Short mmCIF file of C-alpha atoms in Angstrom, two decimals:
data_model
loop_
_atom_site.label_atom_id
_atom_site.label_comp_id
_atom_site.label_asym_id
_atom_site.label_seq_id
_atom_site.Cartn_x
_atom_site.Cartn_y
_atom_site.Cartn_z
CA MET A 1 0.00 0.00 0.00
CA GLU A 2 1.26 3.46 -0.87
CA LYS A 3 0.18 5.22 2.27
CA PHE A 4 -2.39 5.37 5.04
CA ASP A 5 -1.99 8.18 7.57
CA ILE A 6 -3.54 8.16 11.03
CA TYR A 7 -3.55 11.19 13.33
CA ILE A 8 -4.31 10.29 16.94
CA THR A 9 -5.26 13.00 19.42
CA GLY A 10 -6.79 13.75 22.78
CA VAL A 11 -5.93 15.32 26.11
CA GLY A 12 -2.77 14.32 27.97
CA GLY A 13 -3.51 11.48 30.37
CA GLN A 14 -6.10 9.68 28.22
CA GLY A 15 -3.75 6.94 27.10
CA ILE A 16 -2.97 8.21 23.64
CA GLY A 17 0.64 7.16 24.09
CA LEU A 18 -0.41 3.56 24.71
CA LEU A 19 -2.99 3.61 21.94
CA SER A 20 -0.57 4.87 19.33
CA GLU A 21 2.07 2.37 20.39
CA ALA A 22 -0.50 -0.43 20.25
CA LEU A 23 -1.70 0.59 16.79
CA LEU A 24 1.86 0.91 15.53
CA ARG A 25 2.63 -2.59 16.73
CA ALA A 26 -0.58 -3.98 15.27
CA VAL A 27 0.37 -2.57 11.88
CA ASP A 28 3.84 -4.01 12.29
CA HIS A 29 2.39 -7.44 13.14
CA SER A 30 0.33 -7.26 9.96
CA GLY A 31 3.57 -7.12 7.98
CA GLN A 32 3.13 -3.54 6.80
CA ARG A 33 5.66 -0.78 7.22
CA ALA A 34 4.77 1.75 9.91
CA ILE A 35 6.52 4.86 11.23
CA GLY A 36 5.29 7.37 13.76
CA ALA A 37 5.83 10.15 16.28
CA ASP A 38 4.52 10.75 19.79
CA THR A 39 4.16 13.65 22.20
CA HIS A 40 5.52 13.51 25.76
CA GLY A 41 6.06 15.79 28.73
CA LEU A 42 4.67 19.27 28.50
CA ALA A 43 1.61 18.30 26.53
CA GLN A 44 0.59 15.83 29.18
CA ARG A 45 0.11 18.45 31.85
CA GLY A 46 -3.50 19.08 30.79
CA GLY A 47 -2.70 19.93 27.21
CA MET A 48 -3.52 18.43 23.85
CA VAL A 49 -1.52 15.35 22.89
CA SER A 50 -1.12 13.93 19.42
CA SER A 51 0.62 11.05 17.70
CA HIS A 52 1.29 10.54 14.04
CA LEU A 53 1.15 7.04 12.57
CA ARG A 54 2.02 6.50 8.95
CA ILE A 55 1.62 3.19 7.15
CA GLY A 56 2.91 2.12 3.77
CA SER A 57 5.88 2.02 1.49
CA GLY A 58 5.44 5.51 0.15
CA VAL A 59 6.04 7.51 3.33
CA ASN A 60 9.32 9.03 4.45
CA SER A 61 8.60 11.69 7.07
CA VAL A 62 6.95 10.64 10.35
CA LEU A 63 4.78 13.75 10.42
CA ILE A 64 1.46 13.95 8.64
CA MET A 65 0.79 17.20 6.83
CA LYS A 66 -2.37 19.08 7.67
CA HIS A 67 -5.51 18.06 5.81
CA THR A 68 -3.94 14.85 4.51
CA ALA A 69 -4.64 12.27 7.22
CA ASP A 70 -6.78 9.35 6.07
CA MET A 71 -8.07 8.82 9.56
CA VAL A 72 -8.27 10.85 12.77
CA ILE A 73 -8.69 8.97 16.04
CA ALA A 74 -9.64 11.18 18.99
CA LEU A 75 -10.20 10.35 22.63
CA GLU A 76 -12.15 13.49 23.44
CA ARG A 77 -14.86 15.48 21.71
CA HIS A 78 -13.14 18.89 21.44
CA GLU A 79 -9.93 17.30 20.24
CA ALA A 80 -11.97 15.28 17.74
CA LEU A 81 -13.21 18.50 16.19
CA ARG A 82 -9.77 20.07 16.28
CA GLY A 83 -8.16 16.98 14.77
CA MET A 84 -10.75 16.71 12.02
CA VAL A 85 -10.63 20.37 11.06
CA ASN A 86 -6.83 20.54 11.05
CA TYR A 87 -5.62 17.14 9.93
CA LEU A 88 -8.30 15.05 8.26
CA LYS A 89 -8.54 14.95 4.47
CA GLU A 90 -11.80 15.28 2.67
CA LYS A 91 -13.70 11.96 2.69
CA GLY A 92 -11.54 10.75 5.55
CA THR A 93 -12.76 8.88 8.65
CA LEU A 94 -13.11 10.32 12.14
CA VAL A 95 -13.32 7.88 15.03
CA TYR A 96 -13.84 9.48 18.41
CA TYR A 97 -14.65 8.66 22.00
CA ASP A 98 -17.34 11.05 23.12
CA THR A 99 -16.05 12.15 26.51
CA VAL A 100 -15.70 15.83 27.41
CA TRP A 101 -12.60 17.31 29.03
CA GLN A 102 -13.23 20.96 28.31
CA PRO A 103 -10.26 22.97 27.02
CA LEU A 104 -9.16 26.10 28.86
CA ASP A 105 -11.10 28.63 26.79
CA VAL A 106 -14.37 26.85 27.55
CA ARG A 107 -13.59 26.68 31.25
CA LEU A 108 -12.59 30.34 31.30
CA ARG A 109 -15.96 31.07 29.70
CA LYS A 110 -14.41 32.48 26.53
CA ALA A 111 -15.78 29.80 24.21
CA ARG A 112 -18.77 27.48 24.37
CA GLU A 113 -18.58 23.72 24.71
CA ILE A 114 -18.53 21.78 21.45
CA LYS A 115 -21.52 19.50 20.84
CA ASN A 116 -21.82 16.40 18.68
CA GLU A 117 -23.95 18.47 16.30
CA ASP A 118 -20.90 20.66 15.67
CA ILE A 119 -18.93 17.59 14.67
CA GLU A 120 -21.78 16.39 12.46
CA ARG A 121 -21.96 19.75 10.73
CA GLU A 122 -18.23 20.06 10.14
CA SER A 123 -17.98 16.47 8.95
CA GLY A 124 -20.78 17.13 6.47
CA LYS A 125 -18.77 19.97 4.95
CA ARG A 126 -15.84 17.63 4.42
CA ASP A 127 -17.73 14.48 3.43
CA VAL A 128 -16.15 12.77 6.44
CA ARG A 129 -17.40 9.47 7.88
CA VAL A 130 -17.90 9.85 11.62
CA ILE A 131 -17.79 6.96 14.06
CA ARG A 132 -18.75 7.97 17.58
CA GLU A 133 -18.07 5.70 20.55
CA LEU A 134 -19.14 5.91 24.16
CA GLU A 135 -19.24 3.18 26.79
CA GLU A 136 -21.57 4.49 29.51
CA ASP A 137 -20.78 1.65 31.90
CA LEU A 138 -17.01 1.73 31.54
CA LYS A 139 -15.68 1.50 35.08
CA ASP A 140 -12.11 2.58 34.44
CA ALA A 141 -11.81 5.70 32.30
CA ARG A 142 -8.25 4.80 31.40
CA MET A 143 -9.60 2.01 29.21
CA GLN A 144 -11.39 4.36 26.82
CA ASN A 145 -8.50 3.97 24.41
CA VAL A 146 -9.03 0.20 24.25
CA VAL A 147 -12.74 0.80 23.52
CA LEU A 148 -11.70 2.76 20.44
CA MET A 149 -9.20 0.09 19.51
CA GLY A 150 -11.96 -2.53 19.68
CA ARG A 151 -14.19 -0.50 17.43
CA ILE A 152 -11.37 0.09 14.96
CA ALA A 153 -10.66 -3.64 14.90
CA CYS A 154 -14.33 -4.56 14.58
CA ASP A 155 -14.90 -2.27 11.61
CA GLY A 156 -11.53 -3.09 10.03
CA LEU A 157 -10.71 0.58 9.80
CA ILE A 158 -6.97 0.20 9.33
CA PRO A 159 -6.28 -1.58 6.03
CA GLY A 160 -4.58 -4.94 6.30
CA VAL A 161 -4.78 -5.14 10.09
CA SER A 162 -6.91 -7.89 11.63
CA VAL A 163 -8.28 -8.48 15.13
CA ASP A 164 -5.43 -10.92 15.80
CA HIS A 165 -2.83 -8.26 15.10
CA TYR A 166 -4.41 -5.89 17.62
CA GLU A 167 -4.57 -8.62 20.27
CA ARG A 168 -0.92 -9.43 19.74
CA SER A 169 0.05 -5.79 20.17
CA LEU A 170 -1.91 -5.55 23.43
CA SER A 171 -0.04 -8.63 24.64
CA ASP A 172 3.23 -6.93 23.69
CA LEU A 173 2.45 -3.96 25.91
CA MET A 174 0.70 -5.48 28.92
CA ASP A 175 0.68 -8.60 30.99
CA GLY A 176 -1.08 -10.19 33.94
CA ASP A 177 -4.37 -8.78 35.18
CA LEU A 178 -3.97 -5.64 33.14
CA LEU A 179 -3.77 -7.62 29.92
CA THR A 180 -6.70 -9.84 30.91
CA LYS A 181 -8.93 -6.87 31.66
CA ASN A 182 -8.04 -5.05 28.50
CA LEU A 183 -8.34 -8.10 26.26
CA LYS A 184 -11.79 -8.81 27.69
CA LEU A 185 -12.93 -5.28 26.86
CA PHE A 186 -11.26 -5.37 23.46
CA ARG A 187 -12.85 -8.69 22.55
CA ARG A 188 -16.30 -7.50 23.55
CA LEU A 189 -15.98 -4.52 21.25
CA SER A 190 -14.16 -6.15 18.38
CA GLY A 191 -16.99 -8.64 18.07
CA ARG A 192 -14.99 -11.62 19.16
CA ALA A 193 -16.22 -12.16 22.72
CA MET B 1 -1.46 21.72 35.15
CA CYS B 2 -2.79 18.38 36.31
CA PRO B 3 -5.78 18.01 38.63
CA GLY B 4 -4.55 18.33 42.22
CA CYS B 5 -1.27 19.98 41.23
CA GLY B 6 0.32 21.71 44.21
CA HIS B 7 1.48 24.51 41.91
CA ARG B 8 -2.12 25.48 41.18
CA SER B 9 -2.75 26.03 44.90
CA ALA B 10 0.55 27.92 45.08
CA PHE B 11 -0.16 30.29 42.19
CA HIS B 12 -3.73 30.83 43.31
CA SER B 13 -2.45 31.88 46.73
CA ILE B 14 0.61 33.83 45.62
CA LYS B 15 -1.39 35.87 43.14
CA LYS B 16 -3.58 37.17 45.96
CA ALA B 17 -0.55 38.75 47.63
CA LEU B 18 0.72 40.50 44.51
CA LYS B 19 -0.12 43.86 42.98
CA ASP B 20 -0.52 44.32 39.22
CA SER B 21 2.71 46.28 39.25
CA ASP B 22 4.75 43.46 40.76
CA ILE B 23 7.05 41.51 38.45
CA THR B 24 7.00 37.70 38.31
CA VAL B 25 9.94 35.75 36.89
CA ALA B 26 9.39 32.13 35.94
CA ASP B 27 11.92 29.35 35.51
CA ILE B 28 11.67 26.04 33.65
CA GLY B 29 9.54 23.15 34.85
CA CYS B 30 5.91 22.29 35.40
CA HIS B 31 5.63 25.53 37.36
CA THR B 32 6.30 27.41 34.12
CA LEU B 33 2.70 26.60 33.24
CA GLY B 34 1.74 29.24 35.80
CA TYR B 35 2.41 31.83 33.11
CA LEU B 36 -0.75 30.68 31.30
CA GLU B 37 -4.20 31.99 32.01
CA PRO B 38 -5.79 32.38 34.45
CA TYR B 39 -2.78 32.55 36.81
CA ARG B 40 -0.39 34.67 34.73
CA MET B 41 2.43 34.03 37.22
CA GLY B 42 5.62 34.47 35.18
CA GLN B 43 6.17 37.42 32.85
CA VAL B 44 9.79 36.66 32.07
CA LEU B 45 11.32 33.31 31.16
CA LEU B 46 14.78 32.64 29.80
CA CYS B 47 16.42 29.32 30.58
CA MET B 48 17.05 26.75 33.30
CA GLY B 49 18.08 28.44 36.55
CA HIS B 50 17.93 32.02 35.28
CA SER B 51 15.14 33.23 37.57
CA SER B 52 17.29 34.39 40.53
CA GLY B 53 19.76 36.18 38.29
CA THR B 54 17.09 37.83 36.20
CA ALA B 55 15.13 38.80 39.31
CA SER B 56 18.27 40.28 40.84
CA GLY B 57 18.80 42.46 37.77
CA LEU B 58 15.16 43.53 37.69
CA SER B 59 15.27 44.50 41.34
CA LEU B 60 18.19 46.94 40.94
CA PHE B 61 17.32 50.66 41.21
CA ASN B 62 13.69 49.56 41.42
CA ASN B 63 11.77 50.81 44.43
CA SER B 64 8.29 50.58 43.05
CA ARG B 65 7.76 47.16 41.50
CA ARG B 66 8.40 44.22 43.80
CA VAL B 67 10.08 41.24 42.17
CA VAL B 68 9.10 37.60 42.74
CA ALA B 69 11.01 34.74 41.15
CA PHE B 70 9.95 31.09 40.86
CA LEU B 71 12.22 28.06 40.72
CA GLY B 72 11.47 24.36 40.65
CA ASP B 73 13.29 21.99 43.00
CA SER B 74 14.93 20.09 40.16
CA THR B 75 16.16 23.20 38.42
CA PHE B 76 17.30 24.43 41.83
CA PHE B 77 19.86 21.62 41.82
CA HIS B 78 20.52 21.71 38.11
CA THR B 79 21.43 25.39 37.65
CA GLY B 80 19.67 27.40 40.34
CA LEU B 81 22.44 27.54 42.92
CA PRO B 82 24.80 30.17 41.43
CA GLY B 83 21.93 32.68 41.11
CA ILE B 84 21.03 32.13 44.75
CA ILE B 85 24.63 32.48 45.91
CA ASN B 86 24.82 35.70 43.92
CA ALA B 87 21.66 37.00 45.60
CA VAL B 88 23.19 36.32 49.04
CA PHE B 89 26.63 37.67 48.10
CA ASN B 90 25.37 40.87 46.51
CA LYS B 91 22.45 41.32 48.93
CA HIS B 92 19.78 41.50 46.26
CA ASN B 93 16.25 42.51 47.09
CA PHE B 94 13.65 40.05 45.81
CA THR B 95 11.58 37.03 46.86
CA LEU B 96 12.40 33.59 45.51
CA ILE B 97 9.68 30.99 45.72
CA ILE B 98 11.00 27.45 45.35
CA MET B 99 8.25 25.13 44.10
CA GLU B 100 9.20 21.89 45.77
CA ASN B 101 7.22 18.91 44.44
CA GLY B 102 9.81 16.21 45.12
CA THR B 103 10.52 15.23 41.53
CA THR B 104 11.41 16.37 38.01
CA ALA B 105 7.84 16.33 36.85
CA MET B 106 7.70 17.85 33.41
CA THR B 107 10.13 15.42 31.81
CA GLY B 108 8.72 12.26 33.37
CA HIS B 109 9.34 12.20 37.12
CA GLN B 110 13.08 11.66 37.20
CA ASP B 111 14.63 11.82 40.66
CA HIS B 112 16.70 14.77 41.91
CA PRO B 113 19.21 15.02 44.77
CA ALA B 114 16.64 15.83 47.45
CA VAL B 115 14.63 12.69 46.71
CA GLY B 116 17.08 10.27 48.30
CA ARG B 117 17.42 7.90 45.39
CA ASN B 118 18.63 7.95 41.81
CA PHE B 119 17.57 5.74 38.91
CA ARG B 120 19.20 2.64 40.37
CA GLU B 121 19.82 2.99 44.12
CA VAL B 122 19.28 4.83 47.39
CA THR B 123 21.42 7.95 47.80
CA GLN B 124 22.29 10.48 50.46
CA LYS B 125 19.51 13.10 50.47
CA VAL B 126 20.50 16.70 49.74
CA PRO B 127 17.57 18.65 51.26
CA VAL B 128 16.60 21.92 49.62
CA ARG B 129 16.26 23.78 52.89
CA GLN B 130 19.62 22.57 54.14
CA VAL B 131 21.31 23.72 50.96
CA LEU B 132 19.74 27.17 51.32
CA GLU B 133 20.89 27.43 54.91
CA GLY B 134 24.35 26.24 53.91
CA LEU B 135 24.50 28.96 51.27
CA GLY B 136 23.83 31.57 53.92
CA VAL B 137 20.19 32.32 53.15
CA GLU B 138 18.69 33.61 56.39
CA ASN B 139 15.15 34.54 55.44
CA ILE B 140 13.43 31.21 54.73
CA ARG B 141 9.77 30.26 55.07
CA GLU B 142 8.33 26.88 54.25
CA VAL B 143 4.70 25.85 53.77
CA ASP B 144 2.54 23.19 52.12
CA THR B 145 0.93 24.86 49.12
CA TYR B 146 -2.43 23.24 49.92
CA ASN B 147 -2.40 25.58 52.95
CA GLN B 148 -3.36 28.40 50.65
CA SER B 149 -4.13 31.11 53.20
CA LYS B 150 -0.80 30.53 54.95
CA LEU B 151 1.11 30.80 51.70
CA THR B 152 -0.66 34.05 50.82
CA GLN B 153 0.25 35.38 54.25
CA TYR B 154 3.90 34.36 53.89
CA VAL B 155 4.17 36.09 50.51
CA GLU B 156 2.57 39.26 51.90
CA GLU B 157 5.04 39.24 54.80
CA ALA B 158 8.08 38.56 52.66
CA LEU B 159 7.21 41.30 50.21
CA GLU B 160 7.31 43.82 53.05
CA GLU B 161 10.81 42.74 54.07
CA GLU B 162 14.13 43.92 52.70
CA GLY B 163 16.75 41.72 51.10
CA PHE B 164 16.73 38.20 49.72
CA LYS B 165 13.76 36.15 50.90
CA VAL B 166 13.03 32.53 50.09
CA ILE B 167 9.71 30.75 50.44
CA ILE B 168 9.68 26.99 49.94
CA ALA B 169 6.23 26.20 48.54
CA LYS B 170 5.99 22.45 49.00
CA HIS B 171 3.58 19.76 47.87
CA PRO B 172 4.30 16.41 46.21
CA CYS B 173 3.60 16.08 42.49
CA MET B 174 0.08 14.68 42.43
CA LEU B 175 0.42 12.98 39.04
CA LYS B 176 3.29 10.95 40.45
CA PHE B 177 1.44 10.42 43.72
CA THR B 178 -1.75 9.07 42.14
CA ARG B 179 0.20 6.95 39.69
CA GLU B 180 1.95 5.30 42.63
CA LEU B 181 -1.34 4.81 44.47
CA ARG B 182 -2.82 3.13 41.42
CA ARG B 183 0.25 0.98 40.92
CA LYS B 184 -0.13 -0.28 44.48
CA GLY B 185 -3.80 -0.98 43.78
CA ARG B 186 -4.93 1.54 46.34
CA PRO B 187 -8.16 3.43 45.70
CA LEU B 188 -8.11 7.19 45.19
CA PRO B 189 -10.26 9.32 47.51
CA ASN B 190 -13.76 10.09 46.20
CA PRO B 191 -13.93 13.00 43.79
CA VAL B 192 -15.70 16.20 44.79
CA ARG B 193 -19.00 17.57 43.52
CA VAL B 194 -20.69 20.96 43.39
CA SER B 195 -23.62 21.29 45.80
CA GLU B 196 -26.78 23.41 45.62
CA LYS B 197 -24.96 26.11 47.59
CA CYS B 198 -23.21 27.14 44.37
CA ASN B 199 -23.72 30.82 43.61
CA ARG B 200 -21.90 30.73 40.30
CA LYS B 201 -18.92 32.79 41.42
CA TYR B 202 -16.89 30.53 39.09
CA VAL B 203 -13.73 30.64 41.22
CA CYS B 204 -13.32 26.85 40.89
CA VAL B 205 -13.55 26.76 37.10
CA SER B 206 -12.14 30.13 36.03
CA ASN B 207 -9.79 31.34 38.78
CA PHE B 208 -8.50 28.20 40.45
CA ALA B 209 -9.15 26.54 37.08
CA CYS B 210 -8.69 22.91 37.96
CA PRO B 211 -9.38 21.06 34.68
CA SER B 212 -11.84 18.75 36.48
CA TYR B 213 -14.37 21.57 36.59
CA GLN B 214 -16.64 21.73 33.55
CA ILE B 215 -19.23 24.38 32.68
CA THR B 216 -22.55 23.70 30.97
CA ASP B 217 -24.33 25.96 28.50
CA ASP B 218 -26.68 27.19 31.22
CA GLY B 219 -23.74 28.21 33.40
CA SER B 220 -23.87 25.44 35.98
CA ILE B 221 -20.68 23.68 37.09
CA TRP B 222 -20.03 19.96 37.28
CA VAL B 223 -16.98 17.87 38.13
CA GLN B 224 -15.58 15.48 35.49
CA LYS B 225 -14.98 12.35 37.60
CA ASP B 226 -12.48 10.93 35.11
CA LEU B 227 -10.24 13.89 35.95
CA CYS B 228 -10.83 14.65 39.63
CA ILE B 229 -8.35 12.79 41.86
CA GLY B 230 -10.07 13.68 45.12
CA ASP B 231 -7.25 15.89 46.41
CA ARG B 232 -9.80 18.40 47.81
CA SER B 233 -7.44 21.40 47.41
CA CYS B 234 -10.29 23.22 45.65
CA ILE B 235 -12.73 23.12 48.56
CA GLN B 236 -11.14 26.10 50.31
CA THR B 237 -11.31 28.20 47.14
CA CYS B 238 -15.12 28.36 46.94
CA PRO B 239 -16.55 31.56 48.44
CA SER B 240 -19.94 29.83 48.82
CA GLU B 241 -18.49 26.65 50.38
CA ALA B 242 -20.32 24.70 47.71
CA ILE B 243 -17.67 22.06 46.98
CA VAL B 244 -18.13 18.82 48.88
CA PRO B 245 -16.76 15.27 48.68
CA ASP B 246 -18.96 13.06 46.51
CA ASP B 247 -20.07 10.23 48.75
CA LYS B 248 -21.42 7.98 46.01
#
């Protein structure tokens, strides 16, 4: 495959680092070439965090140029809008977890909270497919990233990567009870329970 | 800054003691984030360890605008010492507030000399206060930043004094603290919630500005439980006493 670019975003602390590492490894397990870049440190302290993941033989730089990402994965609603508007190409796919961690301007009452209707409207302008996820009963918020991973696996959103590949990458990164818990959640969502 | 961050309590308190004309000098670390809204603590920033030196320069021939410098405990050891020695040696007139959170937070919680261990073994502790005393600093105050009224009082007092004053504003990094609690499988305290006593003064969300506080379209405030770590440092900030632990 020439290229498939994924821009992953959210607020520091949501597990974007783990998610992007897991996706990178899943792509690697599928035999495809993958390169990427993470954010650490400063961004974590309540700021926006993003990772770039680029798949395919035709990519050289690890950074995705604006408006060219094939897919944007977001762990929070505001960052989903930001990611889509800045990085997603026309006709691209937006997958987002619909939790709200309001950015500073909203909390300082300088801007209003973004609603799902805003995302619908902006996606319409760009002919973007929107996949919205929310697990109301999720006990541990830190597992929201695995919910998204399950959905991505279930719908086969990353070309060439199967459910097996995702499971193997989770096993690479976790063990013991942590792995068991996350695999259980992943399997429920990926359709292989 | 993270939910529960001791620096938030510190800046919230310190700001109350300052006049608009006072000058704040930031250094490098998580505390640098105090320069952002709504705290705006840190108008000048250069490099690691510069704050004492820059503050010293800004204080010269300056009788109207009081100068306050910030310094993290890691940067204190890294490059902060010469500036402090200079302040003692040349009898400079400013207040240095050392933000002691017991780690090198911004870059991933690396240890520093006051922690008592390095990446592989236990080490001899080099306590911040002891170093200051050893360098000849005489005017030292120390307080837990969660004790916000005390910190405000200390800053007010120090600003009225002549010479080089140091305040150690101490509280452990809460990101590190909660990570360790979780690693040990210990539960976090219950988060807080906003009660009916809320009069929409918005101190919690817009002045103290802990990211756990969210605002709805109709102007009511709620606490995002995924973010709140139950530190309770916000409770004292509410003028209506409307913040309470969530018992559910």
